[in-house]
CSV table of C-alpha atoms and ligand atoms in Angstrom, one decimal:
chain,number,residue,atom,x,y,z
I,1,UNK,CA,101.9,135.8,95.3
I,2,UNK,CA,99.2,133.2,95.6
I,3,UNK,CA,95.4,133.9,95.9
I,4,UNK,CA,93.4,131.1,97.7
I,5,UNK,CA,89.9,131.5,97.0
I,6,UNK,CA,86.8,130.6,99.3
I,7,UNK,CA,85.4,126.8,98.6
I,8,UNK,CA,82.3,128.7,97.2
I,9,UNK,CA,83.8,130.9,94.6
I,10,UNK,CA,82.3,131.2,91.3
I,11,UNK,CA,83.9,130.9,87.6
I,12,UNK,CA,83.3,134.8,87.5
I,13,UNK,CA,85.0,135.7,91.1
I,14,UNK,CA,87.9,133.6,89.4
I,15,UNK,CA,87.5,135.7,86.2
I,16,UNK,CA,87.4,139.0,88.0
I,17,UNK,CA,90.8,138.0,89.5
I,18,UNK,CA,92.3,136.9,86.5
I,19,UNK,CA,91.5,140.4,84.8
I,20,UNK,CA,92.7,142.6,87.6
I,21,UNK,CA,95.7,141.0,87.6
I,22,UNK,CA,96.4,140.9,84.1
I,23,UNK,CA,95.8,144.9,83.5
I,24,UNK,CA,99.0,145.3,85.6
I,25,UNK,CA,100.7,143.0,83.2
I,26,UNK,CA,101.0,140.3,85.7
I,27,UNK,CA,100.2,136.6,84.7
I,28,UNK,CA,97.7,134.5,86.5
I,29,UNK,CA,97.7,130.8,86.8
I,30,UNK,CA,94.4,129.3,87.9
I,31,UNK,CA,94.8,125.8,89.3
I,32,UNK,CA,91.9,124.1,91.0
I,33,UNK,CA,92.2,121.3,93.7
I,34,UNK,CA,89.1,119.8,95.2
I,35,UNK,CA,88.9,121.6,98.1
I,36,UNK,CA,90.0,124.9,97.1
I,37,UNK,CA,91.0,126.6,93.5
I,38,UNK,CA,94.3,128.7,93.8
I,39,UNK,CA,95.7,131.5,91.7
I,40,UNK,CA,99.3,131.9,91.3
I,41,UNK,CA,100.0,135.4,89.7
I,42,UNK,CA,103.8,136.1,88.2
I,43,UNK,CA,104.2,139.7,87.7
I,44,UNK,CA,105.4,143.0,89.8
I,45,UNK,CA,104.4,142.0,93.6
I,46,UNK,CA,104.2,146.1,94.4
I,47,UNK,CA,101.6,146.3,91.6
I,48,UNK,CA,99.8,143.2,92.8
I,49,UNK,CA,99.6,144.7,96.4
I,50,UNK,CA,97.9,148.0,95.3
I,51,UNK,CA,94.9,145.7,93.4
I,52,UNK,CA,93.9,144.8,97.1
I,53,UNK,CA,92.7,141.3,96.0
I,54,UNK,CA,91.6,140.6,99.4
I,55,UNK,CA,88.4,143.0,99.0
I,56,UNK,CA,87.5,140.8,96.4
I,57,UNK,CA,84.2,138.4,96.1
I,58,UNK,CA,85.2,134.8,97.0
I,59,UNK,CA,89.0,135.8,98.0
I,60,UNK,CA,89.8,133.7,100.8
I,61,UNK,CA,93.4,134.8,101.2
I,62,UNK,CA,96.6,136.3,99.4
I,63,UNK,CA,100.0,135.0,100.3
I,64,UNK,CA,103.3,136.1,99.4
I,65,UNK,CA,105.5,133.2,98.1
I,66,UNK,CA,109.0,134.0,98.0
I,67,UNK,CA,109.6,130.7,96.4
I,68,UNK,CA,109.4,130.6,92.3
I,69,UNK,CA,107.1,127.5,92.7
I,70,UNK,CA,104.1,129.4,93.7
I,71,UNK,CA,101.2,127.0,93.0
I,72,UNK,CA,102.5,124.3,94.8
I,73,UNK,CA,105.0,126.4,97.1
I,74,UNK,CA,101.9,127.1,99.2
I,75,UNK,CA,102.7,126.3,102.9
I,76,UNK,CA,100.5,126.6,106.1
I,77,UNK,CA,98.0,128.1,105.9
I,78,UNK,CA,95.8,126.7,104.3
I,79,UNK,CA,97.9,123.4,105.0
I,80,UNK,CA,98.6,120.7,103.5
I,81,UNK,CA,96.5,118.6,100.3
I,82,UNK,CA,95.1,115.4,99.9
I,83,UNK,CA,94.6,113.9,97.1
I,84,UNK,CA,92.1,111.4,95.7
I,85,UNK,CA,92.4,109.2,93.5
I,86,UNK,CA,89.7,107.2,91.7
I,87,UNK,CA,87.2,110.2,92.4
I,88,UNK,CA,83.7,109.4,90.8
I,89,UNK,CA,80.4,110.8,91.7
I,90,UNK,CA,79.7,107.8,93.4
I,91,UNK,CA,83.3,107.1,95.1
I,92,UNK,CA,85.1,109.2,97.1
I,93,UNK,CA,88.1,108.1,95.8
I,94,UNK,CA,91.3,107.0,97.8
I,95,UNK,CA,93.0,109.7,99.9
I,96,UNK,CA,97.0,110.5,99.7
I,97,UNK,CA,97.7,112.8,102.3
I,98,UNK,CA,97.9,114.1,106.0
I,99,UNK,CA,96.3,111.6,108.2
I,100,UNK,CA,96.9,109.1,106.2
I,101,UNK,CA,99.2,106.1,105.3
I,102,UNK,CA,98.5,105.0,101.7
I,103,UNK,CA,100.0,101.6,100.2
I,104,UNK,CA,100.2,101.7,96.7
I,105,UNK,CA,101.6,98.1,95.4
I,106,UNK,CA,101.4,96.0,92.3
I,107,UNK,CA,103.8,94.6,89.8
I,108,UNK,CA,106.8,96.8,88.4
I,109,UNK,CA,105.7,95.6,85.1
I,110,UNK,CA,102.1,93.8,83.7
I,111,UNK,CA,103.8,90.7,82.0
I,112,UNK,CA,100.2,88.6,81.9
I,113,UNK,CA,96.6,88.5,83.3
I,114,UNK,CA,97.5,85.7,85.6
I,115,UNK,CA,100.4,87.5,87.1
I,116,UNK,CA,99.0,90.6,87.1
I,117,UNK,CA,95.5,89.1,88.9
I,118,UNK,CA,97.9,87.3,91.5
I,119,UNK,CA,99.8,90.2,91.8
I,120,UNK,CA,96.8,92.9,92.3
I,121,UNK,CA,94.8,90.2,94.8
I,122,UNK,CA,98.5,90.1,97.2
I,123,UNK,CA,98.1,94.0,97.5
I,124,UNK,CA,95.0,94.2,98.0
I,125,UNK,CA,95.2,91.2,100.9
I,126,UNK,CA,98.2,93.8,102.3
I,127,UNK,CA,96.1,96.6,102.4
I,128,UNK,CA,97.1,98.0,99.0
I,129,UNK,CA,94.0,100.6,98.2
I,130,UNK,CA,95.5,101.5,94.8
I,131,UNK,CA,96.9,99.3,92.2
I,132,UNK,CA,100.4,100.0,90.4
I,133,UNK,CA,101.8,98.2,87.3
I,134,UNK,CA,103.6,98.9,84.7
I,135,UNK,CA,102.4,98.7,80.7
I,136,UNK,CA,105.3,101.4,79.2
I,137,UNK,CA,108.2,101.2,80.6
I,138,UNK,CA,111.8,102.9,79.8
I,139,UNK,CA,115.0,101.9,81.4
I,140,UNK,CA,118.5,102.9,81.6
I,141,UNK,CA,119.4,99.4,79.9
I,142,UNK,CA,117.7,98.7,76.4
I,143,UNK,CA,117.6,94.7,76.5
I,144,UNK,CA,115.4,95.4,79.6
I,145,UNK,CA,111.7,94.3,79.5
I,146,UNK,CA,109.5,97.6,78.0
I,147,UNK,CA,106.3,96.6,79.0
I,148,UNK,CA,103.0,95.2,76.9
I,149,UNK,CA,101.6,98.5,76.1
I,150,UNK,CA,98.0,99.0,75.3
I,151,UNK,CA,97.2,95.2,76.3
I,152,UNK,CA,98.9,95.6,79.7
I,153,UNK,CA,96.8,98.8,80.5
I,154,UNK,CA,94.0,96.3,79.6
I,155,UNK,CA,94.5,93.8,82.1
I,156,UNK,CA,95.4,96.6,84.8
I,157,UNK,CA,92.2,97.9,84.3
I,158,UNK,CA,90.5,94.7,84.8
I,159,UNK,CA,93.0,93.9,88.2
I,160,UNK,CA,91.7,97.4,89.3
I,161,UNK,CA,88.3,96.3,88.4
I,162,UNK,CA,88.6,92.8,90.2
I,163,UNK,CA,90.2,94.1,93.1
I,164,UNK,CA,88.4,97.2,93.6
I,165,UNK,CA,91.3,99.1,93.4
I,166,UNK,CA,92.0,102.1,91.3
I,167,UNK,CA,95.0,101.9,89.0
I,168,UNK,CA,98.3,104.0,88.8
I,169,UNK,CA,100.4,103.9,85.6
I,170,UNK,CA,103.1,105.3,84.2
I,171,UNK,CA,103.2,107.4,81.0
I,172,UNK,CA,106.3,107.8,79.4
I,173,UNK,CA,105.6,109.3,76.0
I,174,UNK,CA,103.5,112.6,75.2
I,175,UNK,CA,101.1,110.9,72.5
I,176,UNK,CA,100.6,107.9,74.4
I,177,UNK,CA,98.6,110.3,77.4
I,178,UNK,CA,95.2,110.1,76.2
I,179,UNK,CA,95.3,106.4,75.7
I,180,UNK,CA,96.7,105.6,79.7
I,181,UNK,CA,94.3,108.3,80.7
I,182,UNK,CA,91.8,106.2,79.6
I,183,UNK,CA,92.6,103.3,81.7
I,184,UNK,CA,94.3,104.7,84.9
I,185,UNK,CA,93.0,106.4,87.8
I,186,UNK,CA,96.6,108.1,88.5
I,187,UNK,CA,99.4,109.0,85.8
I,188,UNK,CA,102.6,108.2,86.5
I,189,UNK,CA,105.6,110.6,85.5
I,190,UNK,CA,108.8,108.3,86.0
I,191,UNK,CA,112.2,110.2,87.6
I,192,UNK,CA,114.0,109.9,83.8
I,193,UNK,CA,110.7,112.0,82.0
I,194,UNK,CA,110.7,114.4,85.9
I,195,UNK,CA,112.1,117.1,83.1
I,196,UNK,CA,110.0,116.3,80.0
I,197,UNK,CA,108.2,119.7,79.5
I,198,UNK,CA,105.9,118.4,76.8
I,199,UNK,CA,104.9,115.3,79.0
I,200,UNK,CA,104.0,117.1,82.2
I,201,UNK,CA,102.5,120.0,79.7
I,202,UNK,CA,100.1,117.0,78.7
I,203,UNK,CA,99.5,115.4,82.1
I,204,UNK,CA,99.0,119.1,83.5
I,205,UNK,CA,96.2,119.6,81.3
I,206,UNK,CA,94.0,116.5,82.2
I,207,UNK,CA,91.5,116.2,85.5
I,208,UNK,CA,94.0,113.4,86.3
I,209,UNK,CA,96.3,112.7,89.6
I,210,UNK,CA,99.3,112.4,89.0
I,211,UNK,CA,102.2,110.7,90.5
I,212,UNK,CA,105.7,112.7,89.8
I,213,UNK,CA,108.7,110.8,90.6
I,214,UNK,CA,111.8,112.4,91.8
I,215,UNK,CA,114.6,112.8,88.8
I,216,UNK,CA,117.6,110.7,89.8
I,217,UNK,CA,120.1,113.8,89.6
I,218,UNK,CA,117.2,116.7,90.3
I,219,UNK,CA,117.2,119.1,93.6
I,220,UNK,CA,114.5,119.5,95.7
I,221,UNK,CA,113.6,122.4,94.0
I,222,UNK,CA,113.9,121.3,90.6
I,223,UNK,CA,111.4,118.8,91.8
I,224,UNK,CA,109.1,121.4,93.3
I,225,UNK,CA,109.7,123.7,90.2
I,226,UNK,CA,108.5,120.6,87.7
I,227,UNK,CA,105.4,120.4,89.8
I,228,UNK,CA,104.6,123.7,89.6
I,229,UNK,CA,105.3,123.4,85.8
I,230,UNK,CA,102.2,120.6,85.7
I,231,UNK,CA,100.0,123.0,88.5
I,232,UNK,CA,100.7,126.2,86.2
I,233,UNK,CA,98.6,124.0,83.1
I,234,UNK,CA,95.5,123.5,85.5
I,235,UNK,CA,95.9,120.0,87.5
I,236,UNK,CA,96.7,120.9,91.1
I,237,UNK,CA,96.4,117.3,92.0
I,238,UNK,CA,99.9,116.3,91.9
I,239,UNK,CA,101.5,113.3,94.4
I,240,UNK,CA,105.4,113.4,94.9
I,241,UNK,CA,107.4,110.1,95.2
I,242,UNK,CA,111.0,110.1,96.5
I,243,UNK,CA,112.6,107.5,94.7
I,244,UNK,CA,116.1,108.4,95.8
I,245,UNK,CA,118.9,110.3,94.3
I,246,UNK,CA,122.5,109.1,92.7
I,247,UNK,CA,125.1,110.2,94.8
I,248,UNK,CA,128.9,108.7,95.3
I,249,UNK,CA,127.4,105.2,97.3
I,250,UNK,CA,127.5,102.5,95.0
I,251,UNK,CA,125.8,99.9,97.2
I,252,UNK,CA,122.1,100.4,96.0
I,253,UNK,CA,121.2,102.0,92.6
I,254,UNK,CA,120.1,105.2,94.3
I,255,UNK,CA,120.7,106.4,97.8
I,256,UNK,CA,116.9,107.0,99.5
I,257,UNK,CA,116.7,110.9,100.6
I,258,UNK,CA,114.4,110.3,103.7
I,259,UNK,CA,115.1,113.8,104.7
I,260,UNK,CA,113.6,115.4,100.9
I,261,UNK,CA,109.8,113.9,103.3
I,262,UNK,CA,110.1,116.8,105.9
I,263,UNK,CA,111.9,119.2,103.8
I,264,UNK,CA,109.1,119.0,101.1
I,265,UNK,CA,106.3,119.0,103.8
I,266,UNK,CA,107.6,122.3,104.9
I,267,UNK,CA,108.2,124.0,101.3
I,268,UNK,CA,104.9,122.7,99.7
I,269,UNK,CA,101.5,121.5,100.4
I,270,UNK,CA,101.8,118.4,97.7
I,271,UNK,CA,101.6,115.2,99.4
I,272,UNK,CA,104.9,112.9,99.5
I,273,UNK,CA,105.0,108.9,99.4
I,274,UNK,CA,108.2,107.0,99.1
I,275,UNK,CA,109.2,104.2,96.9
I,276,UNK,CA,111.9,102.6,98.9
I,277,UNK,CA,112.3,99.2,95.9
I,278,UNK,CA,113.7,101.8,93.2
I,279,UNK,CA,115.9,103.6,95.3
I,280,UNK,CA,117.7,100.1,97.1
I,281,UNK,CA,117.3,97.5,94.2
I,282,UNK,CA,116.7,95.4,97.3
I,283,UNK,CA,113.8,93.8,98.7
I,284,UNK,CA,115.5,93.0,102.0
I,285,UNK,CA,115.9,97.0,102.3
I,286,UNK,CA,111.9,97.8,101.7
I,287,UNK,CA,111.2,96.7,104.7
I,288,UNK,CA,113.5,98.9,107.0
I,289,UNK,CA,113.0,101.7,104.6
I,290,UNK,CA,109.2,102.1,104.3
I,291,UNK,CA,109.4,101.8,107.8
I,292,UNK,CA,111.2,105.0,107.9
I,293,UNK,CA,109.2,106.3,105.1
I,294,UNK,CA,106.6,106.6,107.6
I,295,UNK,CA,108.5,107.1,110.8
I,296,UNK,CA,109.5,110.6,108.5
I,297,UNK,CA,106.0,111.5,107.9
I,298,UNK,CA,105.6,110.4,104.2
I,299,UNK,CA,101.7,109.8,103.5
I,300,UNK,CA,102.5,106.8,101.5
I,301,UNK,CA,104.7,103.9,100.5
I,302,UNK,CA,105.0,102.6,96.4
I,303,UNK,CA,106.0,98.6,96.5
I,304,UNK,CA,106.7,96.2,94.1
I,305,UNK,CA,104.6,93.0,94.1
I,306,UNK,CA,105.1,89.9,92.1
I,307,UNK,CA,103.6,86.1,92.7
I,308,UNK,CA,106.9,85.1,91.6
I,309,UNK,CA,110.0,87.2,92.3
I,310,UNK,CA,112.7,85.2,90.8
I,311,UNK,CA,111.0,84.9,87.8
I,312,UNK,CA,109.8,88.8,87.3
I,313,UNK,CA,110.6,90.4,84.1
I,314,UNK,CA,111.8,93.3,85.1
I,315,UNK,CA,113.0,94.6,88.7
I,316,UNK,CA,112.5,91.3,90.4
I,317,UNK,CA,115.1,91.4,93.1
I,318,UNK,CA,113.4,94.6,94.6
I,319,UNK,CA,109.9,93.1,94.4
I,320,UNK,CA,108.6,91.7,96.9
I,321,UNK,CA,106.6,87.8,97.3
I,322,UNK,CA,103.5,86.6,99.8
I,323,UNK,CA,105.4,86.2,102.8
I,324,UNK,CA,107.2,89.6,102.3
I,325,UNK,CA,104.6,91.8,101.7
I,326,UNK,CA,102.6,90.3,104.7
I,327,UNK,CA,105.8,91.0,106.5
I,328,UNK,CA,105.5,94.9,105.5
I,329,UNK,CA,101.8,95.1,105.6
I,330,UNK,CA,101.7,94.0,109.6
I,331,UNK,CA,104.7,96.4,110.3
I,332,UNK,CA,102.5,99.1,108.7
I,333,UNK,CA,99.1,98.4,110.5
I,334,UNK,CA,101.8,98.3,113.9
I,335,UNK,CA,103.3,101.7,113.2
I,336,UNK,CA,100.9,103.3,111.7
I,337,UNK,CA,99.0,104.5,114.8
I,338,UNK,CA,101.9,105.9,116.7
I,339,UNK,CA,102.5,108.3,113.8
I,340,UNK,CA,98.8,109.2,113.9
I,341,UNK,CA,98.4,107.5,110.2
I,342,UNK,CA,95.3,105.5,109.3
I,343,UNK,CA,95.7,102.7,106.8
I,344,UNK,CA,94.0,104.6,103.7
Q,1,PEP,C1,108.8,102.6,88.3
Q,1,PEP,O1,108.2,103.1,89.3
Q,1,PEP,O2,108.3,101.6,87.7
Q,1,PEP,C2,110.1,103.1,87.9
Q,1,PEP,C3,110.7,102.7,86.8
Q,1,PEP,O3,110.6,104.0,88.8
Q,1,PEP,P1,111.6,105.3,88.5
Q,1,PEP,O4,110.9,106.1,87.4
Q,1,PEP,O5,111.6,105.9,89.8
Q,1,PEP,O6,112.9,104.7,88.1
């Protein structure tokens, strides 16, 4: 069961909650989105049903969830989220979500300031409204590039800052959160940590978006379920990226799953993007598949940028030069309105 509470419910409507629910030896797990803070309570539903948490000051609504992710199971009503990223008291922060078609582009990998600049100022030019690079990186080979660490989050920041944009990153290791959370806007969970309890504990615990990748051999629901697993610590503002799946086609390194956009639009309110670069290896294929990325209703695309493809570091044959990425940003401004999406 889920409670939805009213926009204007106070810390001690939350508390009062909390308590009913726990004297019936039920569990209650608070998680608060912008818009709305929900409560997703583990325990005997009977039980829960007799408390009559609808009576309650600043209960908006209780749902039954027959799904085990609860938090993030919750379909419409109250419909789906956005979320914002780069959120300051000034800034509202850039959307990802219903109405919406963001581009998120930048290099795979920060290899150098220049690059990275170049790179960061050919998204932005596309339409890119956040900035993603890479400073940690893991891959399945171990002579591949691992990234610059500490100094690359430096000179992200400082693309982000040029540009305007705010930065996404990946995170790949539990004691390395606090430092990236310091830099980014966004945290990245890549689809080989999609599992690591300890690293979505972390990112669960931090006012931080974050960006979980699909795992390369994980469900749909083992997806949803590691979602939840970051929602249950607090952080509600979780983005899904569908970055394909293995299966028996050999062709690309991953096959896309277009169909996981509507499936997951109708089991959870989390928004979706697509990164169509991991899942083909190919940057002849980005094209054609971000534009079913959005022709599926996906609130987002993730691309690879580089000044110089040939001579990336990492992942150049997927990433994608000048000429390409104007290409992809003209289909996107075309498509765009017909599928009701706005360029975020
Ligand atoms: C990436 O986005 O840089 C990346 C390595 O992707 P994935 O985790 O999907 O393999």
């Amino acid at each position: 069961m889920v409670v939805v509470m009213t926009p204007d419910a106070t810390d001690a409507h939350i508390e009062a909650v909390i308590s009913r629910v726990r004297q019936t030896g039920g569990e209650a797990f608070v998680s608060r989105g912008v818009h709305r803070t929900i409560i997703g309570l583990v325990g005997d539903v009977d039980r829960f049903r007799a408390l009559n948490l609808r009576r309650m000051a600043g209960v908006a609504d209780v749902i039954r969830v027959s799904t085990p992710y609860k938090l993030v199971g919750l379909a419409r009503p109250p419909g789906r989220s956005t979320v914002f990223v780069g959120r300051t008291d000034t800034r509202p922060g850039v959307p990802i979500g219903p109405g919406v078609f963001t581009l998120l582009a930048g290099p795979c990998a920060v290899e150098s300031l220049e690059q990275t600049f170049e790179a960061a100022e050919m998204a932005r030019a596309a339409g890119a409204t956040l900035l993603r690079g890479g400073a940690f990186r893991r891959h399945s080979s171990t002579l591949a590039f691992e990234g610059l660490g500490e100094a690359g989050l430096q000179i992200l920041a400082e693309a982000g800052h040029a540009t305007g944009l705010p930065v996404v990153t990946e995170v790949t290791e539990v004691g390395d959160v606090e430092l990236v959370a310091g830099y980014a806007d966004m945290l990245q969970v890549g689809a080989r940590n999609m599992q690591n309890y300890a690293l979505l504990d972390a990112v669960g615990r931090l006012p931080k978006p974050v960006l979980l990748k699909r795992g390369i051999q994980a469900t749909i629901e083992e997806w949803l379920m590691a979602a939840e697993y970051i929602a249950q610590r607090g952080n509600l503002d979780i983005v899904l990226c569908e970055r394909g799946i293995r299966t028996f086609e050999p062709a690309t390194p991953a096959t896309l799953d277009i169909s996981a956009v509507p499936m997951v639009q109708s089991l959870s309110h989390l928004p979706i993007i697509v990164d169509p670069a991991h899942a083909s290896g190919r940057r002849d294929l980005v094209l054609p598949l971000s534009r079913a990325a959005l022709a599926a209703g996906a609130d987002g695309i993730l691309i690879d940028v580089h000044p110089d493809p040939e001579s990336a570091l990492c992942d150049g044959p997927q990433a994608l030069g000048g000429a390409d990425i104007r290409e992809l940003a003209s289909a996107i401004r075309r498509l765009a309105p017909v599928m009701d999406r706005r360029n975020a």
